[in-house]
PDB file of C-alpha atoms in Angstrom:
ATOM      1  CA  MET A   1     102.660 118.545 160.666  1.00  0.00           C
ATOM      2  CA  GLY A   2      99.786 116.090 162.233  1.00  0.00           C
ATOM      3  CA  ARG A   3      97.259 119.273 161.689  1.00  0.00           C
ATOM      4  CA  LEU A   4      98.066 119.309 158.254  1.00  0.00           C
ATOM      5  CA  GLY A   5      97.894 115.861 157.322  1.00  0.00           C
ATOM      6  CA  VAL A   6      94.427 115.642 158.751  1.00  0.00           C
ATOM      7  CA  TRP A   7      93.153 118.618 156.741  1.00  0.00           C
ATOM      8  CA  LYS A   8      94.746 117.039 153.495  1.00  0.00           C
ATOM      9  CA  GLU A   9      92.963 113.754 154.675  1.00  0.00           C
ATOM     10  CA  ALA A  10      89.235 115.518 155.008  1.00  0.00           C
ATOM     11  CA  LEU A  11      90.177 117.057 151.732  1.00  0.00           C
ATOM     12  CA  GLN A  12      90.894 113.567 150.217  1.00  0.00           C
ATOM     13  CA  GLN A  13      87.457 112.440 151.654  1.00  0.00           C
ATOM     14  CA  HIS A  14      85.422 115.289 150.530  1.00  0.00           C
ATOM     15  CA  LEU A  15      86.790 114.974 146.686  1.00  0.00           C
ATOM     16  CA  THR A  16      86.254 110.762 146.667  1.00  0.00           C
ATOM     17  CA  SER A  17      82.538 111.991 148.138  1.00  0.00           C
ATOM     18  CA  GLN A  18      82.027 114.304 145.292  1.00  0.00           C
ATOM     19  CA  ARG A  19      83.234 111.625 143.085  1.00  0.00           C
ATOM     20  CA  TYR A  20      80.759 109.272 144.382  1.00  0.00           C
ATOM     21  CA  PHE A  21      77.946 111.313 144.378  1.00  0.00           C
ATOM     22  CA  LYS A  22      78.886 112.479 140.470  1.00  0.00           C
ATOM     23  CA  THR A  23      78.998 108.648 139.429  1.00  0.00           C
ATOM     24  CA  LEU A  24      76.075 108.067 141.361  1.00  0.00           C
ATOM     25  CA  LYS A  25      74.096 111.138 139.426  1.00  0.00           C
ATOM     26  CA  LEU A  26      75.237 109.931 136.287  1.00  0.00           C
ATOM     27  CA  LEU A  27      73.866 106.750 136.619  1.00  0.00           C
ATOM     28  CA  THR A  28      70.534 107.899 137.777  1.00  0.00           C
ATOM     29  CA  LEU A  29      70.632 110.397 135.002  1.00  0.00           C
ATOM     30  CA  SER A  30      71.286 106.986 132.591  1.00  0.00           C
ATOM     31  CA  MET A  31      68.710 104.865 134.276  1.00  0.00           C
ATOM     32  CA  GLY A  32      66.254 107.576 133.681  1.00  0.00           C
ATOM     33  CA  GLY A  33      66.890 108.477 129.703  1.00  0.00           C
ATOM     34  CA  LEU A  34      66.729 104.339 129.240  1.00  0.00           C
ATOM     35  CA  ALA A  35      63.368 104.680 130.874  1.00  0.00           C
ATOM     36  CA  LEU A  36      62.527 107.683 128.866  1.00  0.00           C
ATOM     37  CA  VAL A  37      63.506 105.720 125.496  1.00  0.00           C
ATOM     38  CA  ALA A  38      61.456 102.741 126.694  1.00  0.00           C
ATOM     39  CA  ALA A  39      58.374 104.540 127.343  1.00  0.00           C
ATOM     40  CA  GLY A  40      58.864 107.072 124.027  1.00  0.00           C
ATOM     41  CA  SER A  41      59.426 103.457 121.705  1.00  0.00           C
ATOM     42  CA  VAL A  42      55.924 102.417 123.354  1.00  0.00           C
ATOM     43  CA  PHE A  43      54.392 105.699 122.817  1.00  0.00           C
ATOM     44  CA  ILE A  44      55.573 105.970 118.922  1.00  0.00           C
ATOM     45  CA  SER A  45      54.798 102.261 118.556  1.00  0.00           C
ATOM     46  CA  GLY A  46      51.270 102.874 119.690  1.00  0.00           C
ATOM     47  CA  TRP A  47      50.761 106.280 117.655  1.00  0.00           C
ATOM     48  CA  LEU A  48      52.267 104.686 114.429  1.00  0.00           C
ATOM     49  CA  ILE A  49      49.624 102.136 114.756  1.00  0.00           C
ATOM     50  CA  ASP A  50      47.008 104.009 115.355  1.00  0.00           C
ATOM     51  CA  GLY A  51      47.673 106.044 112.292  1.00  0.00           C
ATOM     52  CA  VAL A  52      48.234 102.969 110.284  1.00  0.00           C
ATOM     53  CA  GLU A  53      44.773 101.761 111.912  1.00  0.00           C
ATOM     54  CA  ALA A  54      43.228 105.183 110.405  1.00  0.00           C
ATOM     55  CA  ALA A  55      44.553 105.263 107.376  1.00  0.00           C
ATOM     56  CA  ASN A  56      43.712 101.789 106.488  1.00  0.00           C
ATOM     57  CA  GLY A  57      40.024 101.642 107.639  1.00  0.00           C
ATOM     58  CA  ASN A  58      40.245  98.908 110.379  1.00  0.00           C
ATOM     59  CA  GLN A  59      42.746  96.973 112.329  1.00  0.00           C
ATOM     60  CA  GLN A  60      42.224  93.936 109.772  1.00  0.00           C
ATOM     61  CA  THR A  61      43.941  95.965 106.953  1.00  0.00           C
ATOM     62  CA  ALA A  62      46.345  97.015 109.154  1.00  0.00           C
ATOM     63  CA  THR A  63      47.130  93.298 110.107  1.00  0.00           C
ATOM     64  CA  ASP A  64      47.398  92.607 106.251  1.00  0.00           C
ATOM     65  CA  ARG A  65      50.053  94.790 106.103  1.00  0.00           C
ATOM     66  CA  SER A  66      51.852  93.574 109.061  1.00  0.00           C
ATOM     67  CA  SER A  67      55.318  93.716 107.023  1.00  0.00           C
ATOM     68  CA  LEU A  68      55.104  97.429 108.334  1.00  0.00           C
ATOM     69  CA  GLY A  69      55.260  95.975 111.911  1.00  0.00           C
ATOM     70  CA  ASP A  70      59.005  94.971 110.952  1.00  0.00           C
ATOM     71  CA  TYR A  71      59.749  98.290 110.421  1.00  0.00           C
ATOM     72  CA  PHE A  72      58.677  99.521 113.424  1.00  0.00           C
ATOM     73  CA  GLY A  73      60.243  96.393 115.515  1.00  0.00           C
ATOM     74  CA  GLY A  74      63.438  97.507 113.651  1.00  0.00           C
ATOM     75  CA  VAL A  75      63.166 101.098 115.079  1.00  0.00           C
ATOM     76  CA  SER A  76      62.417  99.518 118.612  1.00  0.00           C
ATOM     77  CA  ALA A  77      65.379  97.636 118.313  1.00  0.00           C
ATOM     78  CA  LEU A  78      67.738 100.444 117.622  1.00  0.00           C
ATOM     79  CA  PHE A  79      66.472 102.343 120.608  1.00  0.00           C
ATOM     80  CA  SER A  80      67.426  99.307 122.682  1.00  0.00           C
ATOM     81  CA  GLY A  81      70.386  99.070 121.056  1.00  0.00           C
ATOM     82  CA  THR A  82      71.123 102.744 122.439  1.00  0.00           C
ATOM     83  CA  ALA A  83      69.907 102.386 126.034  1.00  0.00           C
ATOM     84  CA  LEU A  84      72.055  99.505 125.768  1.00  0.00           C
ATOM     85  CA  LEU A  85      75.083 101.009 124.592  1.00  0.00           C
ATOM     86  CA  MET A  86      74.404 104.148 127.320  1.00  0.00           C
ATOM     87  CA  LEU A  87      74.307 101.542 130.271  1.00  0.00           C
ATOM     88  CA  VAL A  88      77.782  99.827 129.218  1.00  0.00           C
ATOM     89  CA  ILE A  89      79.073 103.314 128.679  1.00  0.00           C
ATOM     90  CA  THR A  90      77.903 104.121 132.080  1.00  0.00           C
ATOM     91  CA  LEU A  91      79.001 100.724 134.215  1.00  0.00           C
ATOM     92  CA  VAL A  92      82.529 101.237 132.318  1.00  0.00           C
ATOM     93  CA  TYR A  93      82.729 105.062 133.795  1.00  0.00           C
ATOM     94  CA  GLN A  94      81.600 103.652 137.526  1.00  0.00           C
ATOM     95  CA  GLN A  95      84.289 101.091 137.395  1.00  0.00           C
ATOM     96  CA  ARG A  96      86.691 103.404 136.313  1.00  0.00           C
ATOM     97  CA  GLU A  97      85.611 105.584 139.078  1.00  0.00           C
ATOM     98  CA  LEU A  98      86.072 103.312 141.743  1.00  0.00           C
ATOM     99  CA  ARG A  99      89.200 102.193 140.742  1.00  0.00           C
ATOM    100  CA  LEU A 100      90.665 105.284 141.175  1.00  0.00           C
ATOM    101  CA  GLN A 101      88.621 105.940 144.535  1.00  0.00           C
ATOM    102  CA  ARG A 102      90.573 102.928 145.661  1.00  0.00           C
ATOM    103  CA  GLN A 103      93.872 104.270 144.599  1.00  0.00           C
ATOM    104  CA  GLU A 104      92.963 107.373 146.826  1.00  0.00           C
ATOM    105  CA  LEU A 105      92.182 104.953 149.801  1.00  0.00           C
ATOM    106  CA  THR A 106      95.764 103.666 149.376  1.00  0.00           C
ATOM    107  CA  LEU A 107      97.298 106.813 148.939  1.00  0.00           C
ATOM    108  CA  GLN A 108      95.580 107.617 152.098  1.00  0.00           C
ATOM    109  CA  ARG A 109      96.662 104.809 154.172  1.00  0.00           C
ATOM    110  CA  ALA A 110     100.222 105.255 153.414  1.00  0.00           C
ATOM    111  CA  GLU A 111      99.885 108.956 154.093  1.00  0.00           C
ATOM    112  CA  LEU A 112      98.275 107.928 157.766  1.00  0.00           C
ATOM    113  CA  VAL A 113     101.139 105.443 158.084  1.00  0.00           C
ATOM    114  CA  ALA A 114     103.745 108.240 157.753  1.00  0.00           C
ATOM    115  CA  SER A 115     101.781 110.500 159.617  1.00  0.00           C
ATOM    116  CA  ARG A 116     102.112 108.517 162.636  1.00  0.00           C
ATOM    117  CA  ASN A 117     105.742 107.538 162.315  1.00  0.00           C
ATOM    118  CA  GLU A 118     106.495 111.076 161.847  1.00  0.00           C
ATOM    119  CA  LEU A 119     104.520 111.853 165.238  1.00  0.00           C
ATOM    120  CA  ARG A 120     106.125 108.963 166.932  1.00  0.00           C
ATOM    121  CA  ARG A 121     109.591 110.493 165.751  1.00  0.00           C
ATOM    122  CA  SER A 122     108.433 113.609 167.065  1.00  0.00           C
ATOM    123  CA  ALA A 123     107.550 112.045 170.568  1.00  0.00           C
ATOM    124  CA  ASP A 124     110.811 110.369 170.938  1.00  0.00           C
ATOM    125  CA  SER A 125     112.567 113.621 169.957  1.00  0.00           C
ATOM    126  CA  ASP A 126     110.555 115.177 172.824  1.00  0.00           C
ATOM    127  CA  LEU A 127     111.316 112.354 175.150  1.00  0.00           C
ATOM    128  CA  ARG A 128     115.165 112.740 174.359  1.00  0.00           C
ATOM    129  CA  GLY A 129     115.226 116.698 174.700  1.00  0.00           C
ATOM    130  CA  HIS A 130     113.521 116.259 178.402  1.00  0.00           C
ATOM    131  CA  HIS A 131     116.403 112.929 178.972  1.00  0.00           C
ATOM    132  CA  VAL A 132     119.032 115.685 178.126  1.00  0.00           C
ATOM    133  CA  GLN A 133     117.686 118.413 180.157  1.00  0.00           C
ATOM    134  CA  LEU A 134     117.396 116.266 183.152  1.00  0.00           C
ATOM    135  CA  THR A 135     120.849 114.873 182.819  1.00  0.00           C
ATOM    136  CA  GLN A 136     122.408 118.189 182.133  1.00  0.00           C
ATOM    137  CA  LEU A 137     120.614 119.323 185.521  1.00  0.00           C
ATOM    138  CA  GLN A 138     122.753 116.524 187.172  1.00  0.00           C
ATOM    139  CA  LEU A 139     125.777 117.850 185.530  1.00  0.00           C
ATOM    140  CA  GLU A 140     125.502 120.997 186.858  1.00  0.00           C
ATOM    141  CA  ASN A 141     124.251 120.184 190.306  1.00  0.00           C
ATOM    142  CA  PRO A 142     126.240 117.076 191.329  1.00  0.00           C
ATOM    143  CA  GLU A 143     123.963 116.764 194.702  1.00  0.00           C
ATOM    144  CA  LEU A 144     120.938 115.664 192.189  1.00  0.00           C
ATOM    145  CA  MET A 145     122.900 112.539 191.209  1.00  0.00           C
ATOM    146  CA  ALA A 146     121.942 111.270 194.377  1.00  0.00           C
ATOM    147  CA  VAL A 147     118.111 111.093 193.188  1.00  0.00           C
ATOM    148  CA  TRP A 148     118.239 108.819 190.409  1.00  0.00           C
ATOM    149  CA  ASN A 149     121.240 107.053 192.145  1.00  0.00           C
ATOM    150  CA  ASP A 150     122.312 105.274 188.900  1.00  0.00           C
ATOM    151  CA  TYR A 151     126.152 104.991 190.302  1.00  0.00           C
ATOM    152  CA  PRO A 152     126.364 104.660 193.740  1.00  0.00           C
ATOM    153  CA  GLY A 153     129.843 104.732 195.500  1.00  0.00           C
ATOM    154  CA  VAL A 154     131.016 106.521 192.302  1.00  0.00           C
ATOM    155  CA  PRO A 155     133.286 109.776 192.884  1.00  0.00           C
ATOM    156  CA  GLU A 156     131.876 112.855 191.446  1.00  0.00           C
ATOM    157  CA  THR A 157     134.270 113.244 188.629  1.00  0.00           C
ATOM    158  CA  GLN A 158     133.615 109.699 187.059  1.00  0.00           C
ATOM    159  CA  ALA A 159     129.976 109.945 187.759  1.00  0.00           C
ATOM    160  CA  ARG A 160     129.438 112.853 185.499  1.00  0.00           C
ATOM    161  CA  GLN A 161     131.451 110.852 183.010  1.00  0.00           C
ATOM    162  CA  HIS A 162     129.196 108.218 183.188  1.00  0.00           C
ATOM    163  CA  LEU A 163     126.030 110.632 182.347  1.00  0.00           C
ATOM    164  CA  PHE A 164     127.804 111.920 179.685  1.00  0.00           C
ATOM    165  CA  ALA A 165     128.704 108.407 178.172  1.00  0.00           C
ATOM    166  CA  ASN A 166     125.157 107.545 178.864  1.00  0.00           C
ATOM    167  CA  LEU A 167     124.071 110.488 176.811  1.00  0.00           C
ATOM    168  CA  THR A 168     126.185 109.183 173.878  1.00  0.00           C
ATOM    169  CA  PHE A 169     124.400 105.679 174.203  1.00  0.00           C
ATOM    170  CA  SER A 170     120.769 107.193 174.154  1.00  0.00           C
ATOM    171  CA  HIS A 171     122.075 109.115 171.032  1.00  0.00           C
ATOM    172  CA  TYR A 172     123.131 105.935 169.196  1.00  0.00           C
ATOM    173  CA  LEU A 173     119.779 104.370 170.475  1.00  0.00           C
ATOM    174  CA  LEU A 174     117.705 107.633 168.828  1.00  0.00           C
ATOM    175  CA  MET A 175     119.421 107.348 165.692  1.00  0.00           C
ATOM    176  CA  LEU A 176     118.907 103.453 165.431  1.00  0.00           C
ATOM    177  CA  LYS A 177     115.027 103.832 166.263  1.00  0.00           C
ATOM    178  CA  TRP A 178     115.094 106.368 163.317  1.00  0.00           C
ATOM    179  CA  GLY A 179     116.817 104.107 160.716  1.00  0.00           C
ATOM    180  CA  SER A 180     119.384 106.746 160.457  1.00  0.00           C
ATOM    181  CA  ILE A 181     122.676 104.624 161.141  1.00  0.00           C
ATOM    182  CA  SER A 182     123.270 100.758 160.304  1.00  0.00           C
ATOM    183  CA  ASP A 183     124.122  97.901 162.675  1.00  0.00           C
ATOM    184  CA  ALA A 184     127.809  98.094 160.844  1.00  0.00           C
ATOM    185  CA  GLU A 185     128.114 101.753 161.465  1.00  0.00           C
ATOM    186  CA  ILE A 186     126.920 101.410 165.227  1.00  0.00           C
ATOM    187  CA  ILE A 187     129.894  98.562 165.575  1.00  0.00           C
ATOM    188  CA  ALA A 188     132.409 100.930 163.976  1.00  0.00           C
ATOM    189  CA  HIS A 189     131.418 103.776 166.521  1.00  0.00           C
ATOM    190  CA  ALA A 190     131.147 101.461 169.541  1.00  0.00           C
ATOM    191  CA  ASP A 191     134.374 100.173 168.696  1.00  0.00           C
ATOM    192  CA  ARG A 192     135.934 103.185 169.306  1.00  0.00           C
ATOM    193  CA  LEU A 193     134.298 104.327 172.173  1.00  0.00           C
ATOM    194  CA  LEU A 194     135.214 101.191 174.074  1.00  0.00           C
ATOM    195  CA  GLN A 195     139.067 101.852 173.133  1.00  0.00           C
ATOM    196  CA  SER A 196     138.382 104.643 175.473  1.00  0.00           C
ATOM    197  CA  PRO A 197     138.930 103.825 179.235  1.00  0.00           C
ATOM    198  CA  THR A 198     136.365 106.258 180.432  1.00  0.00           C
ATOM    199  CA  PHE A 199     133.417 104.805 178.282  1.00  0.00           C
ATOM    200  CA  ARG A 200     134.913 101.527 179.210  1.00  0.00           C
ATOM    201  CA  ALA A 201     134.409 102.131 182.691  1.00  0.00           C
ATOM    202  CA  TYR A 202     130.703 103.470 182.146  1.00  0.00           C
ATOM    203  CA  TRP A 203     130.404 100.427 180.088  1.00  0.00           C
ATOM    204  CA  ASP A 204     131.489  97.956 183.081  1.00  0.00           C
ATOM    205  CA  ALA A 205     129.284 100.105 185.417  1.00  0.00           C
ATOM    206  CA  SER A 206     126.179  99.845 183.228  1.00  0.00           C
ATOM    207  CA  SER A 207     126.102  96.483 181.657  1.00  0.00           C
ATOM    208  CA  ALA A 208     124.770  94.649 184.393  1.00  0.00           C
ATOM    209  CA  ALA A 209     121.480  97.154 184.399  1.00  0.00           C
ATOM    210  CA  LYS A 210     121.436  96.713 180.448  1.00  0.00           C
ATOM    211  CA  GLU A 211     121.308  93.177 180.472  1.00  0.00           C
ATOM    212  CA  LYS A 212     117.962  93.139 182.027  1.00  0.00           C
ATOM    213  CA  LEU A 213     116.349  95.085 179.155  1.00  0.00           C
ATOM    214  CA  PRO A 214     113.396  93.409 178.137  1.00  0.00           C
ATOM    215  CA  ARG A 215     114.616  91.631 174.746  1.00  0.00           C
ATOM    216  CA  GLY A 216     113.633  92.261 171.355  1.00  0.00           C
ATOM    217  CA  THR A 217     114.083  95.851 171.776  1.00  0.00           C
ATOM    218  CA  ASP A 218     115.946  98.598 170.120  1.00  0.00           C
ATOM    219  CA  GLU A 219     118.096  99.469 173.482  1.00  0.00           C
ATOM    220  CA  TYR A 220     118.486  95.693 174.033  1.00  0.00           C
ATOM    221  CA  HIS A 221     119.793  95.345 170.729  1.00  0.00           C
ATOM    222  CA  LEU A 222     122.117  98.103 170.827  1.00  0.00           C
ATOM    223  CA  PHE A 223     123.098  96.651 174.004  1.00  0.00           C
ATOM    224  CA  ASN A 224     124.090  93.593 171.714  1.00  0.00           C
ATOM    225  CA  LEU A 225     125.726  95.696 168.912  1.00  0.00           C
ATOM    226  CA  PHE A 226     128.157  97.313 171.475  1.00  0.00           C
ATOM    227  CA  ASN A 227     129.117  94.131 173.529  1.00  0.00           C
ATOM    228  CA  LEU A 228     129.859  92.881 170.135  1.00  0.00           C
ATOM    229  CA  ALA A 229     132.236  95.462 169.509  1.00  0.00           C
ATOM    230  CA  MET A 230     133.622  95.098 172.920  1.00  0.00           C
ATOM    231  CA  THR A 231     134.531  91.386 171.836  1.00  0.00           C
ATOM    232  CA  ARG A 232     136.197  92.619 168.668  1.00  0.00           C
ATOM    233  CA  THR A 233     138.303  95.289 170.907  1.00  0.00           C
ATOM    234  CA  ASP A 234     139.404  92.595 173.421  1.00  0.00           C
ATOM    235  CA  ARG A 235     140.083  90.046 170.589  1.00  0.00           C
ATOM    236  CA  GLU A 236     142.954  92.490 169.198  1.00  0.00           C
ATOM    237  CA  THR A 237     143.653  93.843 172.920  1.00  0.00           C
ATOM    238  CA  GLY A 238     143.788  90.559 174.910  1.00  0.00           C
ATOM    239  CA  GLY A 239     141.267  91.387 177.038  1.00  0.00           C
ATOM    240  CA  ALA A 240     138.172  89.337 178.270  1.00  0.00           C
ATOM    241  CA  SER A 241     135.400  89.309 176.260  1.00  0.00           C
ATOM    242  CA  PRO A 242     131.638  89.688 177.415  1.00  0.00           C
ATOM    243  CA  ARG A 243     128.891  87.096 176.229  1.00  0.00           C
ATOM    244  CA  ARG A 244     127.098  88.044 173.403  1.00  0.00           C
ATOM    245  CA  HIS A 245     123.104  87.533 174.134  1.00  0.00           C
ATOM    246  CA  PRO A 246     120.459  87.143 171.222  1.00  0.00           C
ATOM    247  CA  ASP A 247     118.430  89.910 170.554  1.00  0.00           C
TER     248      ASP A 247
END
C-alpha cells in the first residue's frame, strides 16, 4: 500500500513537471513571437519608407507626404496590439496552470497524510498481533506467566482469566485509536464487562498500574472511560466508586 502511494506520488510529480515545462515552452514561444513581430514591424516600416523615398525621388518629398507615415503607424500599432494580446493570453494560461498545480499539491499532501495514517494503523495492527501471540504463549504455557509477572501471587486459573481480560481491554484500545468506536459505545461495553466478577477482579488487580499511565494518551483515556462505567455500575449496585482522573 505504501509502495503504491510512492508510485502515485512520483507519477503526479512527473505530470506536474510536464505541465510546468509545457507552460514555460508556451511562454518562450510567445516571447519569441513578440520579438519576431517587433523585428518584422521595424523591417517592414524601413522597407516601406525606402520604397516611398525611391518612388518620390528624395527624403524631402517623402517627408512632404508624411501623412503616409500615419498609416504605417497604424500598422505598427496593430502588430503591437496583437503581440500584447498574445502576452495576455499566455499569462492567463500560465495562471490557470499554476492554479491546477496548487490543487495537485494539495491532493498530494492529503494523500501523503492518508498514507502515513494507513502505515500507522498497519504498524498498530502488527504490534497487536505480536501481543496476542505472546499472550497466547502464556495461556498455553502457564510457566511463562512468571516472566512478565503481571499478577504475582494470583492462582493460575485466575491469572489466565486476567490475561484474557487484558486482551479484551487492548482490543477496545485499538478500536479507540482507529476511531472505530465512540466513547459512549466504549462506556456501554465497559458497563457490561464490569458486571462480570471475573473482569472486575482483573480491573481491581490492574487499576493501580493503569493509573500510572501517561496522561493524554489513548490508553489513559480508555482507562478513564472504564472507570466512568464502573462508577455507574457501582451506583446501581451500591458499591464503592473509583475516582475518575482528568485526561
